[in-house]
Amino acid sequence: MNNAYDEAIDFLAAGVTPESLIAFQPSHEALVRFEHLIGKEKCEGLLPEETEELDRLMEIERLMSLAKARARKNLKFTTAA
């Protein structure tokens, strides 16, 4: 199964530009899995391995959000110079 964590690692390993980083979106499958885990956590609770998976997904989401913000900032700086 290709999850969001693997997708992000593969994307970064392939080499990125600021533009491609900003445009990156996880697959539909990865988004559905993320939403499923959040819903299950709220309704019935998660198994330990699901909690670990959700934690990893949230970590990669935070990392990608910060990287995208930095890329946008760098593009603005480069364009203004």
Coordinates of C-alpha atoms in Angstrom, one line a residue, residues 25-75:
Q25 CA -0.9 17.2 -3.2
P26 CA -1.3 13.7 -1.7
S27 CA -3.2 11.1 -3.6
H28 CA -6.9 10.7 -3.2
E29 CA -6.2 7.3 -1.6
A30 CA -3.9 8.9 1.0
L31 CA -6.5 11.7 1.8
V32 CA -9.2 9.1 2.2
R33 CA -7.1 7.1 4.6
F34 CA -6.2 10.2 6.6
E35 CA -9.9 11.2 6.9
H36 CA -10.8 7.6 7.9
L37 CA -8.3 7.5 10.7
I38 CA -9.5 10.9 12.0
G39 CA -13.1 9.8 11.9
K40 CA -12.4 6.5 13.6
E41 CA -10.3 8.2 16.3
K42 CA -13.3 10.5 17.1
C43 CA -16.0 7.8 17.0
E44 CA -14.4 4.6 18.3
G45 CA -10.8 5.1 19.0
L46 CA -7.7 3.7 17.2
L47 CA -5.6 0.6 17.6
P48 CA -2.0 1.4 18.6
E49 CA -0.7 0.9 15.1
E50 CA -3.4 3.2 13.7
T51 CA -2.5 5.9 16.2
E52 CA 1.1 5.6 15.1
E53 CA 0.0 5.8 11.4
L54 CA -2.1 8.9 12.1
D55 CA 0.7 10.5 14.1
R56 CA 3.1 10.0 11.1
L57 CA 0.5 11.4 8.7
M58 CA 0.0 14.5 10.8
E59 CA 3.8 14.9 11.1
I60 CA 4.3 14.7 7.3
E61 CA 1.3 17.1 6.8
R62 CA 3.0 19.6 9.1
L63 CA 6.4 19.2 7.5
M64 CA 4.9 19.7 4.0
S65 CA 2.9 22.7 5.1
L66 CA 6.0 24.3 6.6
A67 CA 8.1 23.5 3.5
K68 CA 5.4 25.0 1.2
A69 CA 5.3 28.2 3.3
R70 CA 9.1 28.5 3.1
A71 CA 9.0 27.9 -0.7
R72 CA 6.3 30.6 -1.1
K73 CA 8.4 33.0 0.9
N74 CA 11.6 32.2 -1.1
L75 CA 9.7 32.7 -4.4

